[in-house]
Amino acid sequence: MLVRINSHRTPAILSRRATLLAGLGFFGCGREGTHQRVDPALGPLIPSDTTTLVGIRLDHLRKTPAWKQLFPDNAPSVLDGLAKKSGIDVKETVHEVLYCLGGRHRCGLIRGKFVDEGPNNSGMEPQLKMEGAQKFPYKGFTLIGKEEFAATFFNSSVVALGNAAAIRAIIDNNERKNAVPQALLNMVQALPVAANVYAVSTSPSIPEGGVGGVRSLPLTLKSAWAYADLTTTASIRAEGEGTTAEDAKKLVDAFKALTSLLRMTLKPAQKQMLTVLDSLQVVQDNAKVKLQADLPLETVLDLLKGIDLSDKLRA
C-alpha cells in the first residue's frame, strides 16, 4: 500500500585513557565506502541504555560550500552555546559531535584536535577554559566544571560532556565493559556518508515539551531515523517504522493533523516554517512512513537561530 501526501495540499589519561576509546535517494541506504559511521573512538563510550543518537559531522561539513553559510566567521551560530559552556572552540577544533539520549543520563561525546602537534607540546594534556570550573577526580580521571555540567578527556582527542553524574556513569560503564547499543550503531552505518547531521532511535518519541501542541504519538514506533545533507542545500530524509500498516497510517494521520495545526498557529514572522511545511512529502509503505524535504540553506539557518545545543545535555 502506498499513500502519498504533500503537506501543502493536505493539512540528537593519555595512556590508560587511550584504551577507552541527498545522498543515495529517498529510499536508498548506505553501502561499503559510502555510508556514515560513528567515530571508533566514540562508539565504546556510548552509554549502554542510550536509545537515541544525534550526530553532527563537522569534519564533513567543513569540506562543503555550505560551511561558510552555516558557520560564518565572527557571526553567531548554532554551535556558540555549546562552545561557551564547554570551553571548546567547536568550529575550529571539533570533528564530530555525538549526543547520547534516552537513557538514565544524557551526554555528549566529542572527537577533535585539542592539542597542537609538535615536539614542544609532546605529552601535554588538553585544557578547557570553562568559567568558574572546578577540578575533581574520579577513578583516575579529572572532571572539569560543576555538578550540573562537567567534562573530562578520555584521551587527547576525545572529551565527554554532561552533568557530573553522566560523566561518572560513562567511566563506570567503560570500566565494566558494558555493551554499547549496537543496534543504534548499525542504524548509523545504514545512512549515506552525506548525512552531515543525523538522528537514529530505537525508541522514538515526541521531543520533551511537544511539537506544535502535540505531546505524544498515537502509537509506539519500533525505530526511526532522519538525516540532513547540507552540502549545497538542505536535503532532509526520514523514516519511522511501526509494528503494522495500521500503525503507519496512524502516524500519517498524526502528521497531517500536526501540519494543519502548525499552519493555523504560525505567525507572519515564521514564514520559514511555512516553507518547510510546503516542502514536506510523506510516503506510507506498509508499516513504514518516509519523509523527504528539500529546502534552501537560508531556511534552515533561520530555523536554527536561537537553538542552544548545550540544552541537549541537561539532566
PDB file of C-alpha atoms in Angstrom:
ATOM      1  CA  MET A   1       0.000   0.000   0.000  1.00  0.00           C
ATOM      2  CA  LEU A   2       1.387   3.367  -1.000  1.00  0.00           C
ATOM      3  CA  VAL A   3      -0.119   6.617   0.207  1.00  0.00           C
ATOM      4  CA  ARG A   4       1.447   9.869  -0.941  1.00  0.00           C
ATOM      5  CA  ILE A   5       0.827  13.109   0.887  1.00  0.00           C
ATOM      6  CA  ASN A   6       2.041  16.618   0.115  1.00  0.00           C
ATOM      7  CA  SER A   7       1.696  18.625   3.316  1.00  0.00           C
ATOM      8  CA  HIS A   8       0.790  21.834   1.488  1.00  0.00           C
ATOM      9  CA  ARG A   9      -2.133  20.086  -0.127  1.00  0.00           C
ATOM     10  CA  THR A  10      -3.387  18.209   2.915  1.00  0.00           C
ATOM     11  CA  PRO A  11      -3.173  19.895   6.203  1.00  0.00           C
ATOM     12  CA  ALA A  12      20.352  14.056  18.684  1.00  0.00           C
ATOM     13  CA  ILE A  13      44.524   9.791  30.562  1.00  0.00           C
ATOM     14  CA  LEU A  14      46.686   9.657  27.808  1.00  0.00           C
ATOM     15  CA  SER A  15      47.991   6.119  28.422  1.00  0.00           C
ATOM     16  CA  ARG A  16      45.204   4.362  30.277  1.00  0.00           C
ATOM     17  CA  ARG A  17      42.655   6.644  28.741  1.00  0.00           C
ATOM     18  CA  ALA A  18      43.771   5.883  25.231  1.00  0.00           C
ATOM     19  CA  THR A  19      42.290   2.407  25.688  1.00  0.00           C
ATOM     20  CA  LEU A  20      38.815   3.973  26.086  1.00  0.00           C
ATOM     21  CA  LEU A  21      38.174   4.800  23.329  1.00  0.00           C
ATOM     22  CA  ALA A  22      20.963  13.824  -0.933  1.00  0.00           C
ATOM     23  CA  GLY A  23      22.910  11.082  -0.624  1.00  0.00           C
ATOM     24  CA  LEU A  24      21.575   7.866  -2.052  1.00  0.00           C
ATOM     25  CA  GLY A  25      17.997   8.919  -2.737  1.00  0.00           C
ATOM     26  CA  PHE A  26      14.704   8.826  -0.843  1.00  0.00           C
ATOM     27  CA  PHE A  27      14.576   5.059  -0.366  1.00  0.00           C
ATOM     28  CA  GLY A  28      18.322   4.335  -0.501  1.00  0.00           C
ATOM     29  CA  CYS A  29      20.719   3.221   2.221  1.00  0.00           C
ATOM     30  CA  GLY A  30      24.475   3.248   2.620  1.00  0.00           C
ATOM     31  CA  ARG A  31      26.921   0.818   1.027  1.00  0.00           C
ATOM     32  CA  GLU A  32      30.525  -0.022   1.880  1.00  0.00           C
ATOM     33  CA  GLY A  33      32.622   3.079   1.362  1.00  0.00           C
ATOM     34  CA  THR A  34      29.613   5.381   1.072  1.00  0.00           C
ATOM     35  CA  HIS A  35      27.974   5.026   4.481  1.00  0.00           C
ATOM     36  CA  GLN A  36      28.046   7.149   7.614  1.00  0.00           C
ATOM     37  CA  ARG A  37      29.595   5.890  10.862  1.00  0.00           C
ATOM     38  CA  VAL A  38      30.233   6.799  14.472  1.00  0.00           C
ATOM     39  CA  ASP A  39      33.911   7.501  15.104  1.00  0.00           C
ATOM     40  CA  PRO A  40      35.518   4.313  16.532  1.00  0.00           C
ATOM     41  CA  ALA A  41      36.939   6.334  19.429  1.00  0.00           C
ATOM     42  CA  LEU A  42      33.439   7.482  20.470  1.00  0.00           C
ATOM     43  CA  GLY A  43      31.481   4.256  19.985  1.00  0.00           C
ATOM     44  CA  PRO A  44      32.819   2.397  23.064  1.00  0.00           C
ATOM     45  CA  LEU A  45      31.851   5.335  25.310  1.00  0.00           C
ATOM     46  CA  ILE A  46      28.140   5.396  24.358  1.00  0.00           C
ATOM     47  CA  PRO A  47      26.096   4.531  27.476  1.00  0.00           C
ATOM     48  CA  SER A  48      24.536   1.080  27.214  1.00  0.00           C
ATOM     49  CA  ASP A  49      20.992   2.374  27.873  1.00  0.00           C
ATOM     50  CA  THR A  50      21.102   5.030  25.128  1.00  0.00           C
ATOM     51  CA  THR A  51      18.095   4.826  22.789  1.00  0.00           C
ATOM     52  CA  THR A  52      18.790   7.823  20.539  1.00  0.00           C
ATOM     53  CA  LEU A  53      21.934   9.141  18.874  1.00  0.00           C
ATOM     54  CA  VAL A  54      22.195  12.580  17.288  1.00  0.00           C
ATOM     55  CA  GLY A  55      25.373  13.200  15.319  1.00  0.00           C
ATOM     56  CA  ILE A  56      26.942  16.236  13.670  1.00  0.00           C
ATOM     57  CA  ARG A  57      29.858  15.606  11.300  1.00  0.00           C
ATOM     58  CA  LEU A  58      31.683  18.933  11.304  1.00  0.00           C
ATOM     59  CA  ASP A  59      34.676  17.405   9.516  1.00  0.00           C
ATOM     60  CA  HIS A  60      32.427  16.616   6.553  1.00  0.00           C
ATOM     61  CA  LEU A  61      30.651  19.971   6.619  1.00  0.00           C
ATOM     62  CA  ARG A  62      33.956  21.885   6.505  1.00  0.00           C
ATOM     63  CA  LYS A  63      34.575  20.442   3.038  1.00  0.00           C
ATOM     64  CA  THR A  64      31.258  21.661   1.619  1.00  0.00           C
ATOM     65  CA  PRO A  65      30.315  25.002   0.016  1.00  0.00           C
ATOM     66  CA  ALA A  66      27.680  25.351   2.739  1.00  0.00           C
ATOM     67  CA  TRP A  67      30.204  25.684   5.605  1.00  0.00           C
ATOM     68  CA  LYS A  68      30.603  29.461   5.403  1.00  0.00           C
ATOM     69  CA  GLN A  69      26.843  29.914   5.264  1.00  0.00           C
ATOM     70  CA  LEU A  70      26.179  27.653   8.218  1.00  0.00           C
ATOM     71  CA  PHE A  71      29.053  28.901  10.378  1.00  0.00           C
ATOM     72  CA  PRO A  72      30.179  32.337   9.144  1.00  0.00           C
ATOM     73  CA  ASP A  73      33.260  33.972  10.645  1.00  0.00           C
ATOM     74  CA  ASN A  74      32.613  36.365  13.545  1.00  0.00           C
ATOM     75  CA  ALA A  75      28.864  35.710  13.400  1.00  0.00           C
ATOM     76  CA  PRO A  76      26.510  33.841  15.758  1.00  0.00           C
ATOM     77  CA  SER A  77      25.852  30.180  15.002  1.00  0.00           C
ATOM     78  CA  VAL A  78      24.048  27.201  16.500  1.00  0.00           C
ATOM     79  CA  LEU A  79      27.379  25.988  17.956  1.00  0.00           C
ATOM     80  CA  ASP A  80      28.015  29.068  20.091  1.00  0.00           C
ATOM     81  CA  GLY A  81      26.107  27.900  23.172  1.00  0.00           C
ATOM     82  CA  LEU A  82      27.960  24.589  23.266  1.00  0.00           C
ATOM     83  CA  ALA A  83      31.308  26.327  22.750  1.00  0.00           C
ATOM     84  CA  LYS A  84      30.667  28.843  25.539  1.00  0.00           C
ATOM     85  CA  LYS A  85      29.533  26.233  28.032  1.00  0.00           C
ATOM     86  CA  SER A  86      32.236  23.661  27.292  1.00  0.00           C
ATOM     87  CA  GLY A  87      35.181  25.991  26.659  1.00  0.00           C
ATOM     88  CA  ILE A  88      35.880  24.210  23.369  1.00  0.00           C
ATOM     89  CA  ASP A  89      36.362  26.051  20.089  1.00  0.00           C
ATOM     90  CA  VAL A  90      33.803  23.848  18.358  1.00  0.00           C
ATOM     91  CA  LYS A  91      34.052  25.409  14.895  1.00  0.00           C
ATOM     92  CA  GLU A  92      37.840  25.099  14.700  1.00  0.00           C
ATOM     93  CA  THR A  93      38.870  22.008  16.665  1.00  0.00           C
ATOM     94  CA  VAL A  94      35.952  19.554  16.609  1.00  0.00           C
ATOM     95  CA  HIS A  95      35.498  16.802  14.012  1.00  0.00           C
ATOM     96  CA  GLU A  96      32.379  15.077  15.340  1.00  0.00           C
ATOM     97  CA  VAL A  97      29.722  15.730  17.992  1.00  0.00           C
ATOM     98  CA  LEU A  98      27.577  12.827  19.218  1.00  0.00           C
ATOM     99  CA  TYR A  99      24.627  13.262  21.592  1.00  0.00           C
ATOM    100  CA  CYS A 100      23.565  10.161  23.543  1.00  0.00           C
ATOM    101  CA  LEU A 101      19.938  10.494  24.658  1.00  0.00           C
ATOM    102  CA  GLY A 102      17.074   8.445  26.053  1.00  0.00           C
ATOM    103  CA  GLY A 103      18.962   6.677  28.820  1.00  0.00           C
ATOM    104  CA  ARG A 104      19.297   7.485  32.505  1.00  0.00           C
ATOM    105  CA  HIS A 105      21.797  10.249  31.689  1.00  0.00           C
ATOM    106  CA  ARG A 106      22.215  12.484  28.665  1.00  0.00           C
ATOM    107  CA  CYS A 107      25.732  13.126  27.483  1.00  0.00           C
ATOM    108  CA  GLY A 108      27.740  14.491  24.592  1.00  0.00           C
ATOM    109  CA  LEU A 109      30.835  12.861  23.103  1.00  0.00           C
ATOM    110  CA  ILE A 110      33.233  14.942  21.023  1.00  0.00           C
ATOM    111  CA  ARG A 111      36.151  13.945  18.818  1.00  0.00           C
ATOM    112  CA  GLY A 112      38.560  16.682  17.817  1.00  0.00           C
ATOM    113  CA  LYS A 113      42.062  18.095  17.861  1.00  0.00           C
ATOM    114  CA  PHE A 114      42.574  19.637  21.280  1.00  0.00           C
ATOM    115  CA  VAL A 115      46.392  19.694  21.472  1.00  0.00           C
ATOM    116  CA  ASP A 116      48.667  21.347  18.922  1.00  0.00           C
ATOM    117  CA  GLU A 117      51.105  18.982  17.282  1.00  0.00           C
ATOM    118  CA  GLY A 118      54.848  19.416  17.545  1.00  0.00           C
ATOM    119  CA  PRO A 119      57.704  18.440  19.887  1.00  0.00           C
ATOM    120  CA  ASN A 120      57.079  21.356  22.244  1.00  0.00           C
ATOM    121  CA  ASN A 121      53.583  20.023  23.005  1.00  0.00           C
ATOM    122  CA  SER A 122      54.525  16.357  23.223  1.00  0.00           C
ATOM    123  CA  GLY A 123      52.815  14.703  26.195  1.00  0.00           C
ATOM    124  CA  MET A 124      50.711  17.762  27.025  1.00  0.00           C
ATOM    125  CA  GLU A 125      47.125  17.194  28.078  1.00  0.00           C
ATOM    126  CA  PRO A 126      44.381  19.331  26.533  1.00  0.00           C
ATOM    127  CA  GLN A 127      42.850  22.161  28.539  1.00  0.00           C
ATOM    128  CA  LEU A 128      39.314  23.505  28.862  1.00  0.00           C
ATOM    129  CA  LYS A 129      38.505  27.133  29.616  1.00  0.00           C
ATOM    130  CA  MET A 130      35.225  26.917  31.496  1.00  0.00           C
ATOM    131  CA  GLU A 131      34.225  29.920  33.596  1.00  0.00           C
ATOM    132  CA  GLY A 132      34.024  29.098  37.301  1.00  0.00           C
ATOM    133  CA  ALA A 133      35.084  25.487  36.688  1.00  0.00           C
ATOM    134  CA  GLN A 134      36.493  23.267  39.394  1.00  0.00           C
ATOM    135  CA  LYS A 135      38.520  20.077  39.052  1.00  0.00           C
ATOM    136  CA  PHE A 136      37.519  16.911  40.862  1.00  0.00           C
ATOM    137  CA  PRO A 137      38.965  13.402  40.377  1.00  0.00           C
ATOM    138  CA  TYR A 138      37.105  10.174  39.721  1.00  0.00           C
ATOM    139  CA  LYS A 139      38.757   6.779  39.191  1.00  0.00           C
ATOM    140  CA  GLY A 140      41.898   8.225  37.677  1.00  0.00           C
ATOM    141  CA  PHE A 141      40.105  10.835  35.561  1.00  0.00           C
ATOM    142  CA  THR A 142      39.724  14.543  36.163  1.00  0.00           C
ATOM    143  CA  LEU A 143      36.276  16.075  35.795  1.00  0.00           C
ATOM    144  CA  ILE A 144      36.300  19.785  34.970  1.00  0.00           C
ATOM    145  CA  GLY A 145      33.312  22.020  35.697  1.00  0.00           C
ATOM    146  CA  LYS A 146      30.490  21.694  38.191  1.00  0.00           C
ATOM    147  CA  GLU A 147      27.988  19.007  39.171  1.00  0.00           C
ATOM    148  CA  GLU A 148      25.383  20.401  36.765  1.00  0.00           C
ATOM    149  CA  PHE A 149      27.784  20.485  33.806  1.00  0.00           C
ATOM    150  CA  ALA A 150      31.234  18.953  33.518  1.00  0.00           C
ATOM    151  CA  ALA A 151      33.686  17.489  31.035  1.00  0.00           C
ATOM    152  CA  THR A 152      36.536  15.030  31.040  1.00  0.00           C
ATOM    153  CA  PHE A 153      39.114  13.915  28.474  1.00  0.00           C
ATOM    154  CA  PHE A 154      39.441  10.186  27.786  1.00  0.00           C
ATOM    155  CA  ASN A 155      42.480  10.890  25.652  1.00  0.00           C
ATOM    156  CA  SER A 156      43.920  13.891  23.823  1.00  0.00           C
ATOM    157  CA  SER A 157      41.198  13.825  21.150  1.00  0.00           C
ATOM    158  CA  VAL A 158      38.055  12.614  22.955  1.00  0.00           C
ATOM    159  CA  VAL A 159      36.044  14.582  25.505  1.00  0.00           C
ATOM    160  CA  ALA A 160      32.721  13.759  27.196  1.00  0.00           C
ATOM    161  CA  LEU A 161      30.246  16.439  28.293  1.00  0.00           C
ATOM    162  CA  GLY A 162      27.201  16.352  30.555  1.00  0.00           C
ATOM    163  CA  ASN A 163      26.317  16.636  34.211  1.00  0.00           C
ATOM    164  CA  ALA A 164      28.889  15.097  36.523  1.00  0.00           C
ATOM    165  CA  ALA A 165      26.713  12.041  37.188  1.00  0.00           C
ATOM    166  CA  ALA A 166      26.601  11.325  33.447  1.00  0.00           C
ATOM    167  CA  ILE A 167      30.389  11.573  33.152  1.00  0.00           C
ATOM    168  CA  ARG A 168      30.903   9.226  36.094  1.00  0.00           C
ATOM    169  CA  ALA A 169      28.437   6.771  34.556  1.00  0.00           C
ATOM    170  CA  ILE A 170      30.416   6.746  31.283  1.00  0.00           C
ATOM    171  CA  ILE A 171      33.609   5.957  33.214  1.00  0.00           C
ATOM    172  CA  ASP A 172      31.828   3.219  35.186  1.00  0.00           C
ATOM    173  CA  ASN A 173      30.247   1.665  32.100  1.00  0.00           C
ATOM    174  CA  ASN A 174      33.559   1.585  30.278  1.00  0.00           C
ATOM    175  CA  GLU A 175      35.314   0.096  33.296  1.00  0.00           C
ATOM    176  CA  ARG A 176      32.690  -2.672  33.471  1.00  0.00           C
ATOM    177  CA  LYS A 177      32.852  -3.094  29.693  1.00  0.00           C
ATOM    178  CA  ASN A 178      29.081  -2.778  29.383  1.00  0.00           C
ATOM    179  CA  ALA A 179      27.842  -3.411  25.852  1.00  0.00           C
ATOM    180  CA  VAL A 180      27.240  -0.372  23.668  1.00  0.00           C
ATOM    181  CA  PRO A 181      23.865  -0.166  21.829  1.00  0.00           C
ATOM    182  CA  GLN A 182      24.952  -1.928  18.637  1.00  0.00           C
ATOM    183  CA  ALA A 183      21.520  -1.536  17.030  1.00  0.00           C
ATOM    184  CA  LEU A 184      21.999   2.242  17.001  1.00  0.00           C
ATOM    185  CA  LEU A 185      25.488   1.960  15.513  1.00  0.00           C
ATOM    186  CA  ASN A 186      24.076  -0.287  12.786  1.00  0.00           C
ATOM    187  CA  MET A 187      21.387   2.292  12.016  1.00  0.00           C
ATOM    188  CA  VAL A 188      24.027   4.991  11.625  1.00  0.00           C
ATOM    189  CA  GLN A 189      26.004   2.760   9.257  1.00  0.00           C
ATOM    190  CA  ALA A 190      22.911   2.366   7.065  1.00  0.00           C
ATOM    191  CA  LEU A 191      22.871   6.138   6.409  1.00  0.00           C
ATOM    192  CA  PRO A 192      24.700   7.669   3.437  1.00  0.00           C
ATOM    193  CA  VAL A 193      28.006   9.418   4.049  1.00  0.00           C
ATOM    194  CA  ALA A 194      26.289  12.671   3.028  1.00  0.00           C
ATOM    195  CA  ALA A 195      24.292  12.566   6.273  1.00  0.00           C
ATOM    196  CA  ASN A 196      26.096  15.572   7.776  1.00  0.00           C
ATOM    197  CA  VAL A 197      23.548  15.793  10.594  1.00  0.00           C
ATOM    198  CA  TYR A 198      21.573  12.712  11.656  1.00  0.00           C
ATOM    199  CA  ALA A 199      19.421  11.124  14.331  1.00  0.00           C
ATOM    200  CA  VAL A 200      18.645   7.437  14.885  1.00  0.00           C
ATOM    201  CA  SER A 201      16.432   5.942  17.568  1.00  0.00           C
ATOM    202  CA  THR A 202      15.252   2.537  18.752  1.00  0.00           C
ATOM    203  CA  SER A 203      12.602   4.189  20.921  1.00  0.00           C
ATOM    204  CA  PRO A 204      11.290   7.269  19.054  1.00  0.00           C
ATOM    205  CA  SER A 205       9.013   9.767  20.777  1.00  0.00           C
ATOM    206  CA  ILE A 206       7.898  13.372  20.542  1.00  0.00           C
ATOM    207  CA  PRO A 207      10.623  15.704  21.935  1.00  0.00           C
ATOM    208  CA  GLU A 208      10.170  16.847  25.522  1.00  0.00           C
ATOM    209  CA  GLY A 209       7.743  19.753  25.601  1.00  0.00           C
ATOM    210  CA  GLY A 210       5.933  18.620  22.461  1.00  0.00           C
ATOM    211  CA  VAL A 211       5.798  19.940  18.908  1.00  0.00           C
ATOM    212  CA  GLY A 212       3.096  22.371  17.830  1.00  0.00           C
ATOM    213  CA  GLY A 213       0.943  21.399  20.809  1.00  0.00           C
ATOM    214  CA  VAL A 214       1.342  17.650  20.183  1.00  0.00           C
ATOM    215  CA  ARG A 215       2.969  15.942  23.170  1.00  0.00           C
ATOM    216  CA  SER A 216       2.692  12.251  22.318  1.00  0.00           C
ATOM    217  CA  LEU A 217       2.265   9.876  19.392  1.00  0.00           C
ATOM    218  CA  PRO A 218      -0.859   7.695  18.948  1.00  0.00           C
ATOM    219  CA  LEU A 219       1.363   4.606  18.618  1.00  0.00           C
ATOM    220  CA  THR A 220       4.725   3.152  19.568  1.00  0.00           C
ATOM    221  CA  LEU A 221       7.323   3.178  16.809  1.00  0.00           C
ATOM    222  CA  LYS A 222       9.844   0.346  16.502  1.00  0.00           C
ATOM    223  CA  SER A 223      12.547   2.653  15.170  1.00  0.00           C
ATOM    224  CA  ALA A 224      13.155   5.910  13.344  1.00  0.00           C
ATOM    225  CA  TRP A 225      15.973   7.733  11.594  1.00  0.00           C
ATOM    226  CA  ALA A 226      16.455  11.107   9.973  1.00  0.00           C
ATOM    227  CA  TYR A 227      19.297  12.968   8.346  1.00  0.00           C
ATOM    228  CA  ALA A 228      20.106  16.210   6.579  1.00  0.00           C
ATOM    229  CA  ASP A 229      22.560  16.524   3.704  1.00  0.00           C
ATOM    230  CA  LEU A 230      23.714  20.155   3.888  1.00  0.00           C
ATOM    231  CA  THR A 231      26.240  20.012   1.067  1.00  0.00           C
ATOM    232  CA  THR A 232      24.661  22.758  -1.054  1.00  0.00           C
ATOM    233  CA  THR A 233      21.012  22.771   0.005  1.00  0.00           C
ATOM    234  CA  ALA A 234      19.180  21.158   2.903  1.00  0.00           C
ATOM    235  CA  SER A 235      18.105  17.720   1.715  1.00  0.00           C
ATOM    236  CA  ILE A 236      16.183  16.051   4.544  1.00  0.00           C
ATOM    237  CA  ARG A 237      15.174  12.380   4.670  1.00  0.00           C
ATOM    238  CA  ALA A 238      13.470  10.471   7.491  1.00  0.00           C
ATOM    239  CA  GLU A 239      11.744   7.169   8.178  1.00  0.00           C
ATOM    240  CA  GLY A 240       9.704   5.748  11.026  1.00  0.00           C
ATOM    241  CA  GLU A 241       8.585   2.121  11.326  1.00  0.00           C
ATOM    242  CA  GLY A 242       5.509   0.952  13.196  1.00  0.00           C
ATOM    243  CA  THR A 243       4.539  -2.593  14.074  1.00  0.00           C
ATOM    244  CA  THR A 244       1.775  -2.776  11.450  1.00  0.00           C
ATOM    245  CA  ALA A 245       0.494  -0.886   8.421  1.00  0.00           C
ATOM    246  CA  GLU A 246      -2.271   0.449  10.643  1.00  0.00           C
ATOM    247  CA  ASP A 247       0.374   1.956  12.918  1.00  0.00           C
ATOM    248  CA  ALA A 248       1.912   3.664   9.906  1.00  0.00           C
ATOM    249  CA  LYS A 249      -1.479   5.044   8.879  1.00  0.00           C
ATOM    250  CA  LYS A 250      -1.938   6.457  12.389  1.00  0.00           C
ATOM    251  CA  LEU A 251       1.435   8.189  12.052  1.00  0.00           C
ATOM    252  CA  VAL A 252       0.435   9.655   8.676  1.00  0.00           C
ATOM    253  CA  ASP A 253      -2.823  10.911  10.176  1.00  0.00           C
ATOM    254  CA  ALA A 254      -0.931  12.405  13.135  1.00  0.00           C
ATOM    255  CA  PHE A 255       1.437  14.125  10.720  1.00  0.00           C
ATOM    256  CA  LYS A 256      -1.478  15.602   8.770  1.00  0.00           C
ATOM    257  CA  ALA A 257      -3.070  16.861  11.981  1.00  0.00           C
ATOM    258  CA  LEU A 258       0.203  18.372  13.182  1.00  0.00           C
ATOM    259  CA  THR A 259       0.913  20.206   9.921  1.00  0.00           C
ATOM    260  CA  SER A 260      -2.642  21.538   9.855  1.00  0.00           C
ATOM    261  CA  LEU A 261      -2.314  22.766  13.426  1.00  0.00           C
ATOM    262  CA  LEU A 262       1.028  24.410  12.699  1.00  0.00           C
ATOM    263  CA  ARG A 263      -0.416  26.213   9.678  1.00  0.00           C
ATOM    264  CA  MET A 264      -3.202  27.666  11.806  1.00  0.00           C
ATOM    265  CA  THR A 265      -0.870  28.817  14.576  1.00  0.00           C
ATOM    266  CA  LEU A 266       2.057  30.196  12.545  1.00  0.00           C
ATOM    267  CA  LYS A 267       2.752  33.892  12.882  1.00  0.00           C
ATOM    268  CA  PRO A 268       3.733  36.095   9.906  1.00  0.00           C
ATOM    269  CA  ALA A 269       7.321  36.207  11.188  1.00  0.00           C
ATOM    270  CA  GLN A 270       7.504  32.405  10.978  1.00  0.00           C
ATOM    271  CA  LYS A 271       7.242  32.208   7.194  1.00  0.00           C
ATOM    272  CA  GLN A 272      10.338  29.962   7.055  1.00  0.00           C
ATOM    273  CA  MET A 273       8.316  27.252   8.812  1.00  0.00           C
ATOM    274  CA  LEU A 274       5.647  27.591   6.154  1.00  0.00           C
ATOM    275  CA  THR A 275       8.363  26.946   3.551  1.00  0.00           C
ATOM    276  CA  VAL A 276       9.256  23.762   5.406  1.00  0.00           C
ATOM    277  CA  LEU A 277       5.650  22.575   5.527  1.00  0.00           C
ATOM    278  CA  ASP A 278       5.198  23.249   1.818  1.00  0.00           C
ATOM    279  CA  SER A 279       8.285  21.177   1.019  1.00  0.00           C
ATOM    280  CA  LEU A 280       7.437  18.118   3.107  1.00  0.00           C
ATOM    281  CA  GLN A 281       6.343  14.955   1.346  1.00  0.00           C
ATOM    282  CA  VAL A 282       5.264  11.805   3.159  1.00  0.00           C
ATOM    283  CA  VAL A 283       5.025   8.271   1.777  1.00  0.00           C
ATOM    284  CA  GLN A 284       3.464   5.313   3.588  1.00  0.00           C
ATOM    285  CA  ASP A 285       4.805   1.921   2.547  1.00  0.00           C
ATOM    286  CA  ASN A 286       3.150  -0.823   4.596  1.00  0.00           C
ATOM    287  CA  ALA A 287       4.429  -0.388   8.177  1.00  0.00           C
ATOM    288  CA  LYS A 288       6.903   2.367   7.281  1.00  0.00           C
ATOM    289  CA  VAL A 289       6.404   6.104   6.894  1.00  0.00           C
ATOM    290  CA  LYS A 290       9.047   8.008   4.942  1.00  0.00           C
ATOM    291  CA  LEU A 291       9.504  11.746   4.717  1.00  0.00           C
ATOM    292  CA  GLN A 292      11.525  13.998   2.462  1.00  0.00           C
ATOM    293  CA  ALA A 293      12.037  17.735   2.028  1.00  0.00           C
ATOM    294  CA  ASP A 294      14.468  19.840   0.013  1.00  0.00           C
ATOM    295  CA  LEU A 295      14.979  23.351   1.360  1.00  0.00           C
ATOM    296  CA  PRO A 296      17.225  26.364   0.772  1.00  0.00           C
ATOM    297  CA  LEU A 297      20.042  26.631   3.323  1.00  0.00           C
ATOM    298  CA  GLU A 298      18.767  30.072   4.289  1.00  0.00           C
ATOM    299  CA  THR A 299      15.548  28.492   5.554  1.00  0.00           C
ATOM    300  CA  VAL A 300      17.485  26.067   7.738  1.00  0.00           C
ATOM    301  CA  LEU A 301      19.644  28.879   9.129  1.00  0.00           C
ATOM    302  CA  ASP A 302      16.524  30.811  10.138  1.00  0.00           C
ATOM    303  CA  LEU A 303      15.143  27.753  11.921  1.00  0.00           C
ATOM    304  CA  LEU A 304      18.422  27.178  13.790  1.00  0.00           C
ATOM    305  CA  LYS A 305      18.585  30.699  15.215  1.00  0.00           C
ATOM    306  CA  GLY A 306      18.236  30.694  18.972  1.00  0.00           C
ATOM    307  CA  ILE A 307      18.853  26.937  19.376  1.00  0.00           C
ATOM    308  CA  ASP A 308      21.375  26.078  22.097  1.00  0.00           C
ATOM    309  CA  LEU A 309      22.888  22.640  21.545  1.00  0.00           C
ATOM    310  CA  SER A 310      24.087  22.518  25.144  1.00  0.00           C
ATOM    311  CA  ASP A 311      20.423  22.235  26.209  1.00  0.00           C
ATOM    312  CA  LYS A 312      20.502  18.649  24.937  1.00  0.00           C
ATOM    313  CA  LEU A 313      22.880  17.823  27.780  1.00  0.00           C
ATOM    314  CA  ARG A 314      20.665  18.976  30.612  1.00  0.00           C
ATOM    315  CA  ALA A 315      19.558  16.264  33.005  1.00  0.00           C
TER     316      ALA A 315
END
